[in-house]
Short mmCIF file of C-alpha atoms and ligand atoms in Angstrom, two decimals:
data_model
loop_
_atom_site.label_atom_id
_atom_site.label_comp_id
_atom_site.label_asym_id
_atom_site.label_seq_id
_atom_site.Cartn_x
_atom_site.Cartn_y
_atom_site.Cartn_z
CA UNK A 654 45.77 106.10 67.57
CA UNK A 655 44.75 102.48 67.39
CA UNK A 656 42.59 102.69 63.95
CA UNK A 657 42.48 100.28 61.04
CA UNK A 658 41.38 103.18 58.99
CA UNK A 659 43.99 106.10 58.04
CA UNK A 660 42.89 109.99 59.42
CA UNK A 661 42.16 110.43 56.05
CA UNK A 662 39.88 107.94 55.52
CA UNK A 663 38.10 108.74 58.24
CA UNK A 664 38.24 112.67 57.56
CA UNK A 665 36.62 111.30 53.99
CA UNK A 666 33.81 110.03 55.11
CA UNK A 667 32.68 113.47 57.49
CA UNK A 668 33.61 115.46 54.37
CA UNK A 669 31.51 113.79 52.08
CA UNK A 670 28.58 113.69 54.65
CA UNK A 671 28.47 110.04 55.89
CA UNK A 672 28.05 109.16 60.11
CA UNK A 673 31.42 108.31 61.68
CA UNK A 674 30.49 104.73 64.13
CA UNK A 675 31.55 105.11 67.74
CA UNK A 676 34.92 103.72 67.12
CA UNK A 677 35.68 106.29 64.69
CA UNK A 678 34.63 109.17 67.23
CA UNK A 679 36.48 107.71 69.70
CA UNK A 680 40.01 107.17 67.39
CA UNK A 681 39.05 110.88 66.41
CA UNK A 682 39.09 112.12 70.19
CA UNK A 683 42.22 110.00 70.90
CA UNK A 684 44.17 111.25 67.94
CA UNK A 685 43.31 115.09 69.18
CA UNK A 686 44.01 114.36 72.60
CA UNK A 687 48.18 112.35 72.08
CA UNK A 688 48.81 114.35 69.40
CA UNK A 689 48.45 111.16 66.83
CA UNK A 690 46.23 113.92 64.05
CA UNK A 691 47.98 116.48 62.87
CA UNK A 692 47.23 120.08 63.36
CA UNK A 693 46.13 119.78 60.13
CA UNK A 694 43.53 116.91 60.20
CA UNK A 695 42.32 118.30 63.26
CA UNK A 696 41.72 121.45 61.17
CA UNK A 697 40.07 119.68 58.62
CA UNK A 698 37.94 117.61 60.81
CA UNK A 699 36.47 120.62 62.48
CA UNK A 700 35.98 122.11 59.36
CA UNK A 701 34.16 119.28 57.90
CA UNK A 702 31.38 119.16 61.00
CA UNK A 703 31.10 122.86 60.78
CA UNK A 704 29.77 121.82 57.04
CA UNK A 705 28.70 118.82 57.13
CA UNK A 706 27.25 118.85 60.81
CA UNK A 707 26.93 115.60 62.90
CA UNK A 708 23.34 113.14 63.26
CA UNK A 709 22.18 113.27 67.68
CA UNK A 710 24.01 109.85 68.09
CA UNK A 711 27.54 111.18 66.03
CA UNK A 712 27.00 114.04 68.40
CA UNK A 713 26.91 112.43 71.59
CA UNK A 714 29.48 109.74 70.49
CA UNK A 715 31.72 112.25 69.79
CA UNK A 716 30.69 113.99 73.06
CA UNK A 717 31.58 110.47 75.44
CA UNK A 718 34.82 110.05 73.33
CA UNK A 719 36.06 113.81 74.09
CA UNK A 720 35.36 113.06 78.28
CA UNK A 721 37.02 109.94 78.20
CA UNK A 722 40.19 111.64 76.56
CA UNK A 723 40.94 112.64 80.37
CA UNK A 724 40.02 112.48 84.00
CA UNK A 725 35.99 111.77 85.20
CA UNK A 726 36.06 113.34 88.88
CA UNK A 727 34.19 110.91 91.59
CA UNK A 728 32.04 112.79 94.06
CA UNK A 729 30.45 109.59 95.81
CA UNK A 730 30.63 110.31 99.99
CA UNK A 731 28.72 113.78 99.06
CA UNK A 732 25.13 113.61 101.59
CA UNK A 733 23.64 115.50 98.20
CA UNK A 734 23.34 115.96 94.40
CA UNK A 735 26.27 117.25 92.64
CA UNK A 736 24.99 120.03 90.36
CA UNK A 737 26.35 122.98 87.94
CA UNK A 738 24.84 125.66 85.56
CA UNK A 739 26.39 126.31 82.51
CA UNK A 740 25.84 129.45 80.63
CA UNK A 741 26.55 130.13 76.77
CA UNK A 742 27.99 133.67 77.49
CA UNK A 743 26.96 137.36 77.20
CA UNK A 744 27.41 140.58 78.76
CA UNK A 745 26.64 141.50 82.64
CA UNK A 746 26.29 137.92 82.87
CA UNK A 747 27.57 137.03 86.61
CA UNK A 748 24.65 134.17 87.09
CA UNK A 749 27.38 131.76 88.32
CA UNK A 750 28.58 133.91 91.19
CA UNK A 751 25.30 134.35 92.97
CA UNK A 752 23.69 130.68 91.87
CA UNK A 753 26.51 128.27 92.96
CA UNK A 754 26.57 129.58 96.57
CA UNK A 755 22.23 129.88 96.54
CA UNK A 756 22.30 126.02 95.19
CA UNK A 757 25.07 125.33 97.93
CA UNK A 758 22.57 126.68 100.65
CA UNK A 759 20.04 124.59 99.42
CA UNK A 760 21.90 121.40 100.00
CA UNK A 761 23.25 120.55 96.38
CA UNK A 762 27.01 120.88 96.03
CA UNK A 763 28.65 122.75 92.81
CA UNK A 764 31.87 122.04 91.06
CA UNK A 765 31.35 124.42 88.83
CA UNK A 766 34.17 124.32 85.88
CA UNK A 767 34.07 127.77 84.44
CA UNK A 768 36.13 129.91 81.93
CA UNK A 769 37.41 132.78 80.29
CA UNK A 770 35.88 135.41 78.49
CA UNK A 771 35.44 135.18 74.85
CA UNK A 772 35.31 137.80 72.40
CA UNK A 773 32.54 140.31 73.63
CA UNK A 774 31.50 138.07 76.67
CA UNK A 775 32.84 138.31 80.09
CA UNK A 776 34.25 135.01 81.56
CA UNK A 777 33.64 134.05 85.47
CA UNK A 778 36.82 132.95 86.02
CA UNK A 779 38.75 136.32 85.21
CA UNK A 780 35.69 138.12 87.33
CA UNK A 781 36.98 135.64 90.41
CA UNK A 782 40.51 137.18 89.18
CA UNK A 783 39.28 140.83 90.44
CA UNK A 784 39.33 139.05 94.10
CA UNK A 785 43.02 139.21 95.25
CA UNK A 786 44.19 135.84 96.33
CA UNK A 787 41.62 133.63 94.49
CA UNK A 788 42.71 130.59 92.87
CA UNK A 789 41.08 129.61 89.66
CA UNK A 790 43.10 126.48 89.42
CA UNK A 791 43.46 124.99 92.77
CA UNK A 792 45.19 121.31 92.85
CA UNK A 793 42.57 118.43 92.91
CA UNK A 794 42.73 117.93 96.74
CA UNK A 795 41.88 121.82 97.41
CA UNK A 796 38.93 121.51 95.02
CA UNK A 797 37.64 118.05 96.87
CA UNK A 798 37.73 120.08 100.24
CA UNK A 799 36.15 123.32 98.88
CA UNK A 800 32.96 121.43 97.54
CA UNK A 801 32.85 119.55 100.64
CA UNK A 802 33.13 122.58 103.14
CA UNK A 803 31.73 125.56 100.87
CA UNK A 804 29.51 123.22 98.92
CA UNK A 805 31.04 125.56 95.60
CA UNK A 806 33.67 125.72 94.06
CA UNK A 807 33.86 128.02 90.95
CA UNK A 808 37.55 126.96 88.95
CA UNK A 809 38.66 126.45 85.33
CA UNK A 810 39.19 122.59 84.35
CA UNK A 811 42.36 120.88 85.14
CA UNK A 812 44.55 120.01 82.25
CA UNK A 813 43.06 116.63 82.75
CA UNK A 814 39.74 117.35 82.31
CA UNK A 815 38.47 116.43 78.32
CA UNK A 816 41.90 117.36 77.53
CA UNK A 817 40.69 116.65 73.55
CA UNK A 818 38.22 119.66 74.15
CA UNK A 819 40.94 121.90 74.76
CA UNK A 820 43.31 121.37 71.85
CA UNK A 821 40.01 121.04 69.61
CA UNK A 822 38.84 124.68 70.75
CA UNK A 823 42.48 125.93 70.41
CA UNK A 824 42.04 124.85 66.35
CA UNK A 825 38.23 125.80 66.07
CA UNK A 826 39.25 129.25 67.48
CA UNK A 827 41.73 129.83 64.52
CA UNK A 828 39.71 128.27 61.33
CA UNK A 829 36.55 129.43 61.75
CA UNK A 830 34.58 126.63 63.15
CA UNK A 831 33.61 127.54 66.74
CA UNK A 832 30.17 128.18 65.32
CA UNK A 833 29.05 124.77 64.92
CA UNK A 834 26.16 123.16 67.11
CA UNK A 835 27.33 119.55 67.44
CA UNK A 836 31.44 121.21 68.17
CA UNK A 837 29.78 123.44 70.65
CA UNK A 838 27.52 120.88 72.04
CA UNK A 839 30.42 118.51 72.10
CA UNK A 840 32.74 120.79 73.67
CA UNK A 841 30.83 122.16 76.60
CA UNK A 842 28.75 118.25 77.52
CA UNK A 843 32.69 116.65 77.93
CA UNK A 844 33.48 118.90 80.30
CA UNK A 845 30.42 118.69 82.32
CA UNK A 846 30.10 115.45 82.27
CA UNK A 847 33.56 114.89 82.90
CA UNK A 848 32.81 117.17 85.92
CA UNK A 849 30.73 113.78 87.50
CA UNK A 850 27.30 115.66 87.71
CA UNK A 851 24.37 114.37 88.61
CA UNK A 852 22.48 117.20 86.95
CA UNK A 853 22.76 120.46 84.86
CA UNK A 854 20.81 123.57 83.79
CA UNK A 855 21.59 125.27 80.82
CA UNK A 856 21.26 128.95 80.51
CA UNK A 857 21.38 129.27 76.25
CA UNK A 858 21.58 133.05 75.55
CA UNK A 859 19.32 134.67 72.56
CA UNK A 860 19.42 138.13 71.51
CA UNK A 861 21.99 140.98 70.27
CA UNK A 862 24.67 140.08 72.99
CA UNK A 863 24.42 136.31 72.64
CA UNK A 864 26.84 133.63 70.59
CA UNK A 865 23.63 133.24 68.59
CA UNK A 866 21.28 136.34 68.48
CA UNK A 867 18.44 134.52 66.50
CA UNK A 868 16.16 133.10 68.88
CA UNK A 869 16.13 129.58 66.54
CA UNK A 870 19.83 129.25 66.49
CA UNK A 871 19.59 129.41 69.96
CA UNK A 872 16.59 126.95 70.86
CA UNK A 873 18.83 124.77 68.32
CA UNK A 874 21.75 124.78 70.22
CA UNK A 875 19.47 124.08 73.36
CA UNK A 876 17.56 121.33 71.95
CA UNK A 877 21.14 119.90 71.04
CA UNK A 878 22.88 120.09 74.33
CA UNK A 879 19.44 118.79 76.45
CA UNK A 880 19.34 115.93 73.94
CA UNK A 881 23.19 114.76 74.19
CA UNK A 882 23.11 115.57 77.61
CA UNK A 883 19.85 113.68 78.61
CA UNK A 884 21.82 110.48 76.16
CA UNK A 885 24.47 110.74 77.76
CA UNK A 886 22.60 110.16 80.83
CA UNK A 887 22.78 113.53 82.50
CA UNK A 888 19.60 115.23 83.99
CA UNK A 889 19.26 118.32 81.61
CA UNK A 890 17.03 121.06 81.02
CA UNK A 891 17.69 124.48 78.92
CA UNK A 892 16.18 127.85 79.22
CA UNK A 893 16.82 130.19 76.52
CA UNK A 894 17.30 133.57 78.49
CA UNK A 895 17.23 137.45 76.95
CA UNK A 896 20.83 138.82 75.97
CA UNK A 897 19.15 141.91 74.41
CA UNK A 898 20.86 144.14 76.85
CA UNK A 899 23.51 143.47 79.83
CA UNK A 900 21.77 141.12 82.50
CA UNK A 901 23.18 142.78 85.21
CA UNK A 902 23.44 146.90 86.06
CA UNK A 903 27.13 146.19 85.48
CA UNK A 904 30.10 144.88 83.28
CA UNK A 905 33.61 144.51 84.22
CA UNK A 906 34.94 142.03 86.10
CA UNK A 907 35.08 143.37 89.71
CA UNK A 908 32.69 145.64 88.93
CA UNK A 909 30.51 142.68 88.30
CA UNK A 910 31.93 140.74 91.77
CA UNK A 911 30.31 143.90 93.12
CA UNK A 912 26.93 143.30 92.01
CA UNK A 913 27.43 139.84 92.57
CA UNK A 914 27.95 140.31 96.47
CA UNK A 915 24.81 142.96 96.15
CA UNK A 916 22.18 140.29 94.93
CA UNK A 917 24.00 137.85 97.53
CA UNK A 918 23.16 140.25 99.77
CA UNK A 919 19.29 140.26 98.78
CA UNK A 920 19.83 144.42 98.13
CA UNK A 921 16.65 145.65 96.00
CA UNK A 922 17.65 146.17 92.00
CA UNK A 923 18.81 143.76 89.67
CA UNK A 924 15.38 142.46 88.67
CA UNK A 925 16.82 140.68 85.52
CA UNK A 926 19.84 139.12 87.44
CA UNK A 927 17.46 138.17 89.93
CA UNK A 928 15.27 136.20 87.89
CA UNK A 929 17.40 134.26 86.24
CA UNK A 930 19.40 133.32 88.34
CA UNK A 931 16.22 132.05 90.65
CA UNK A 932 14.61 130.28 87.42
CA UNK A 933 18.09 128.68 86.61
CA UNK A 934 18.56 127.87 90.46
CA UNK A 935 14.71 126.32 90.78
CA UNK A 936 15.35 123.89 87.70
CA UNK A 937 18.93 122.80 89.55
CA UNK A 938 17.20 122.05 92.69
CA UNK A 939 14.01 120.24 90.86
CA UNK A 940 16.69 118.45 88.75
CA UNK A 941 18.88 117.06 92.11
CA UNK A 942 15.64 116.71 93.97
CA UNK A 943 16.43 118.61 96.49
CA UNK A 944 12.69 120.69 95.70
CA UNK A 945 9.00 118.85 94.53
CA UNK A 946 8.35 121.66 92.24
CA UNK A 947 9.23 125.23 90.77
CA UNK A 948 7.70 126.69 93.57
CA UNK A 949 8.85 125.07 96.50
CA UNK A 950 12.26 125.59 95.03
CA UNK A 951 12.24 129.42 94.48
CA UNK A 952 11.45 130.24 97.97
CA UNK A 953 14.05 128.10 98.89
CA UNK A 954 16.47 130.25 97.15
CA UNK A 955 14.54 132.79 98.04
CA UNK A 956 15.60 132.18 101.31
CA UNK A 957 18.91 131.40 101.30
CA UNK A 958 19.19 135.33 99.52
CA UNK A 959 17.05 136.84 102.48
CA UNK A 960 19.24 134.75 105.70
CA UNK A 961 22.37 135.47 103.92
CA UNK A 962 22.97 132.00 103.50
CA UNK A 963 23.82 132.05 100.30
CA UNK A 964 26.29 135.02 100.91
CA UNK A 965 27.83 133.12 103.67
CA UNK A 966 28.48 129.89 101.21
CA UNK A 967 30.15 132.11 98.83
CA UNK A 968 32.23 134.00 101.25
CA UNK A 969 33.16 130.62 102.56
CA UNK A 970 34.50 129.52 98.61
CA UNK A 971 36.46 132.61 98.33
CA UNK A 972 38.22 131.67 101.98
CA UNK A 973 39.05 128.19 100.67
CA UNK A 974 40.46 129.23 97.67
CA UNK A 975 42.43 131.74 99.19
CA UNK A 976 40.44 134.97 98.76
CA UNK A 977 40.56 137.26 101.94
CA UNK A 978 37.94 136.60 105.16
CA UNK A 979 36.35 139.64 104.93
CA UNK A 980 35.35 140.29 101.82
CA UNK A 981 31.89 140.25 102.09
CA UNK A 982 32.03 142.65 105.22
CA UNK A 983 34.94 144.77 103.19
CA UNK A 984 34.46 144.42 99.53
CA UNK A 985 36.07 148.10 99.25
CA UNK A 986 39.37 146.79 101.29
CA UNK A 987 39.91 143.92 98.18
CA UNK A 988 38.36 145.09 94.88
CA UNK A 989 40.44 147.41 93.16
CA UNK A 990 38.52 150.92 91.41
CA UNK A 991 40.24 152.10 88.60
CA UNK A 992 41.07 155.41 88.94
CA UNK A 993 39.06 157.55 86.66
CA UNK A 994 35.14 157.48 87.36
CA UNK A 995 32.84 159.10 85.54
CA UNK A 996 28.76 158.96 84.74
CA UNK A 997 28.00 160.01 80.82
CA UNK A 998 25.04 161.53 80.77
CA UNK A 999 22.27 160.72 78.59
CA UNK A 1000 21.90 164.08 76.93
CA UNK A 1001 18.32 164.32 76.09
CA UNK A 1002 15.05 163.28 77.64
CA UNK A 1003 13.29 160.20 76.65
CA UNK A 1004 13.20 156.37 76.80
CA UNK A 1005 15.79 153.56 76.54
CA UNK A 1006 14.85 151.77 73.16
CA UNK A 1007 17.25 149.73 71.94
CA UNK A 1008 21.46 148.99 73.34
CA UNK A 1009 23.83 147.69 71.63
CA UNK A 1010 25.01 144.64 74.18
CA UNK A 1011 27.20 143.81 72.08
CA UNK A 1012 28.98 146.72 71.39
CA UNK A 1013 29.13 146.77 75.12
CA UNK A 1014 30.96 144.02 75.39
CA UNK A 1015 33.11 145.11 73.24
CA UNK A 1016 33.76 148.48 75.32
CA UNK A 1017 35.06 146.54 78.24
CA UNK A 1018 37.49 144.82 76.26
CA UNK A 1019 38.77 147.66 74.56
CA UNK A 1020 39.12 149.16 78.42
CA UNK A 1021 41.27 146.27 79.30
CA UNK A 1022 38.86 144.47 81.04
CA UNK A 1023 39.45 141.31 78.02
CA UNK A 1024 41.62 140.43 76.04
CA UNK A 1025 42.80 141.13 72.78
CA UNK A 1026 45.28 138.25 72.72
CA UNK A 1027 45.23 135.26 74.69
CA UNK A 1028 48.08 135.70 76.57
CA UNK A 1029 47.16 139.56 77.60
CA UNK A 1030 46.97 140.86 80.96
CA UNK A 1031 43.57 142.29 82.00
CA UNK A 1032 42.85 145.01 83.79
CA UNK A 1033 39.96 143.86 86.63
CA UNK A 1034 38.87 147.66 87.74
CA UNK A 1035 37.44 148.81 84.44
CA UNK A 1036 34.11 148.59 83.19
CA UNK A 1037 30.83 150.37 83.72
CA UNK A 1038 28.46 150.00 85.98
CA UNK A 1039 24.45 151.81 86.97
CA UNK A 1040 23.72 151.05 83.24
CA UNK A 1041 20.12 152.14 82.09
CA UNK A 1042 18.11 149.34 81.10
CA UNK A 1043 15.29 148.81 78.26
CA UNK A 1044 12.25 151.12 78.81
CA UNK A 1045 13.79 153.16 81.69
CA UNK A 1046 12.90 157.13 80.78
CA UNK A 1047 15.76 159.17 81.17
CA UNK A 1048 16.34 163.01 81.43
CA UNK A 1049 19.41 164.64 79.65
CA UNK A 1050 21.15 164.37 83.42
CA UNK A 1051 20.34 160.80 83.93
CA UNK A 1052 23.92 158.76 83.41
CA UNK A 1053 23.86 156.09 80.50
CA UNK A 1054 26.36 154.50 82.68
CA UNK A 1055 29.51 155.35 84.86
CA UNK A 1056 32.45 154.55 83.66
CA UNK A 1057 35.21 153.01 85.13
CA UNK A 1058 38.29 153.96 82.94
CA UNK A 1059 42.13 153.33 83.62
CA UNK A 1060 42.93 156.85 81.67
CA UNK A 1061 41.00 159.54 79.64
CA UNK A 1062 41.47 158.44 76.48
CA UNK A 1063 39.22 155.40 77.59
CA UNK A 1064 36.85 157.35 79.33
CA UNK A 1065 36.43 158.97 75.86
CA UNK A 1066 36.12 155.86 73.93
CA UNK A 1067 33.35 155.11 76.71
CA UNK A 1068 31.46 158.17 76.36
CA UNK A 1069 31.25 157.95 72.45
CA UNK A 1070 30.53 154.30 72.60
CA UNK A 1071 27.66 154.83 75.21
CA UNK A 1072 26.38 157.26 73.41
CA UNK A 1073 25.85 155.04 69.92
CA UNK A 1074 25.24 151.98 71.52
CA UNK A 1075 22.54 152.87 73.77
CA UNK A 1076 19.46 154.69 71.50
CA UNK A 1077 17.10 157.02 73.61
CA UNK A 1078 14.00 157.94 71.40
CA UNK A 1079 10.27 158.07 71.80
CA UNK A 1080 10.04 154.25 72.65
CA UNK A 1081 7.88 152.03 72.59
CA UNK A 1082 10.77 149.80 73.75
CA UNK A 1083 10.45 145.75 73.31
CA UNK A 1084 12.76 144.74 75.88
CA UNK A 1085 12.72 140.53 76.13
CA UNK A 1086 10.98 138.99 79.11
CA UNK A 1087 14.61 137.86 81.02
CA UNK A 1088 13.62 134.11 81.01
CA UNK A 1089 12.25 132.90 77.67
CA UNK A 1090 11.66 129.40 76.67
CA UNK A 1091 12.53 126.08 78.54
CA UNK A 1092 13.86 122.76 76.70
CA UNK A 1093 13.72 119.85 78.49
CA UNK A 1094 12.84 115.97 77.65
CA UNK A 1095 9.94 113.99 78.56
CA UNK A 1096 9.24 110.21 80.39
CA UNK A 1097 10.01 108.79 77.22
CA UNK A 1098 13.51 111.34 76.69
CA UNK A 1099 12.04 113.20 73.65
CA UNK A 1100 12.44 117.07 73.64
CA UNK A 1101 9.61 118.77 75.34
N1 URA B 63 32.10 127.15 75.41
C1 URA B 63 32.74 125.96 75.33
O1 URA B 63 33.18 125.41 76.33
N2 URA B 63 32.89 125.41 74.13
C2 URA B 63 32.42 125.96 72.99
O2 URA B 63 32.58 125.38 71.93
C3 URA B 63 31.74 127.20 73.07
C4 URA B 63 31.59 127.77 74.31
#
């Protein structure tokens, strides 16, 4: 680390509240990325934003020093924008697999660097997993030629990619301090922008599923990431989107490939999934100007849903990356079903008031379908799927869900867990509009 001032001197200063210059940022990101801070001080330093928190220009500092740490990937030759999505997590939340192929078949192309699940949330790289064959971390070259030809290419980031980001997370994930808006922001803008876009669309989660189920926590986080984005010169808007129950009718990982490939096919159902993922897709293709307006740009996805386009893109990705041909045609032949299936029925008549996404979440984990550990194997079949949704009546035969279980002793835990997580009553129910507010900057770059 090539610093005049000591670690501690410059851990000093962020504990006692002060702005760390560019430099400092930037010996900060080295040190995490060769190793030159300790476990220790890196410790410390994370623990000293969580509290202390970092001013807009600390924050993107901070965020330019983290990308530098590694590889920026070069997409000039491309005949269109390069764009991605990036989602802060939740439950039933398979966005990515449907939008990257619908923005692919509206000319943009998507290196989209995804990743695991965390804690309660699903991750789209273990859902890619349930497809036998896939690679989530093909070499460089493979990646070049699957954006090229497919125009998408879902992966996790290379070793090389904002390498400080992933010893940094490592630490946060063990002292406490993932929570932290400038970390977060931080952590997910290297990446990105280390990802050479020419434009992103943030899908910031708010209610009981979310990272943050306050709604102002959320817009807070959004107002950060459009800002550092936007400063960092990257075309940004946010929409803060409903996490009050599972966004899709399903949650596992191939049961979520499943409904995936069923909004790629434009079936009926889904309204939720559908939504979103057109509102997040329309911004994209505003964004990369590949539409005039919100408008013009929905019935271009629309479109590429209805032809099959879209499903054709994303059956083309899977081929690349070593998935089988015929997935689309055969999803059956591919996608393993765990063994026990069963629907738990409601048990009395009424309406769907409140569930528990959370506690969802965390029912698919406990199934096997996340991990407990980080090195754990998961088990791609389980899950549930046909979930009821907010305000849907149901009779005492109408399933909560079915459940996909490896043995009976999680089809129990499933049925008990339904039953507690999901409360039938009288309504009224609230359920969230699916799309809620949008963040984005003005002429002059201030939030609007
Ligand atoms: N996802 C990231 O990549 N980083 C965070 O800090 C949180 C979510």
């Amino acid at each position: 680390m090539s610093t005049t001032r000591l670690p501690q001197d410059l851990l000093r200063t962020k504990r006692d509240g002060a702005e760390l210059s560019g430099s400092d940022l930037r010996n900060i990101a080295d040190g995490i990325a060769d190793g030159t801070l300790s476990e220790c001080q890196v410790g410390a330093f994370a623990m000293a934003v969580y509290l202390r928190g970092m001013t807009p220009r600390e924050c993107a500092g901070f965020t330019l020093a983290m990308r530098d740490t590694g590889d920026v990937l070069d997409w000039r030759g491309l005949d269109g924008p390069v764009l991605d999505k990036h989602s802060t997590g939740g439950v039933g939340d398979l966005v990515s697999l449907a939008l990257g192929p619908a923005i692919a078949a509206c000319g943009g192309y998507v290196p989209m660097i995804s990743g695991r699940g965390l804690g309660h949330t699903g991750g789209t790289l273990d859902k890619l997993e349930a497809i036998p064959g896939y690679n989530v971390y093909p070499p460089l070259g493979l990646l070049r030629h699957c954006v090229r030809e497919a125009g998408v290419a879902i992966v996790g980031a290379s070793e090389r990619l904002a390498p400080a980001d992933r010893r940094l997370y490592a630490v946060r994930d063990v002292t406490a301090t993932v929570a932290s808006i400038p970390l977060i922001t931080a952590s997910i803008l290297a990446k990105k922008l280390a990802a050479g876009l020419d434009a992103l669309v943030l899908d910031v989660k708010a209610g009981n599923g979310a990272m943050f189920a306050g709604p102002d926590t959320a817009r807070q986080l959004a107002q950060s990431l459009v800002r550092v984005a936007n400063e960092a010169g990257l075309r940004c808007v946010a929409r803060l989107t409903a996490m009050d129950q599972p966004l899709a009718d399903a949650a596992g990982n191939a049961l979520e490939v499943l409904a995936a490939l069923r909004l790629l096919r434009n079936e009926p159902g889904q309204m939720r999934l559908r939504e979103v993922t057109l509102t997040l897709g329309a911004e994209l293709l505003v964004l990369g100007g590949l539409a005039a307006n919100e408008a013009e740009a929905r019935r271009r996805l629309e479109d590429a849903l209805a032809s099959g386009a879209a499903a054709e893109r994303f059956a083309r990705m899977v081929r690349e990356l070593g998935g089988p041909g015929d997935l689309l045609d055969a999803p059956e032949r591919h996608l393993a079903l765990a063994p026990l299936r069963a629907a738990v029925p409601a048990g009395q008549r009424g309406l769907v008031e409140a569930i528990d996404t959370r506690a969802l979440g965390r029912l698919v984990v406990a199934l096997g379908g996340g991990r407990t550990r980080p090195d754990a194997a998961i088990d791609h079949r389980v899950g549930l799927d046909q979930l009821v949704e907010l305000g849907q009546p149901v009779e005492p035969d109408t399933p909560l869900a079915v459940v996909h279980a490896a043995d009976a002793s999680g089809f129990a835990l499933a049925r008990a867990t339904l039953h507690t997580a999901i409360r039938i009553g009288e309504g009224p129910a609230t359920p969230l509009p699916a799309c809620l507010e949008r963040i984005g900057v003005d002429a002059a770059g201030a939030l609007a």
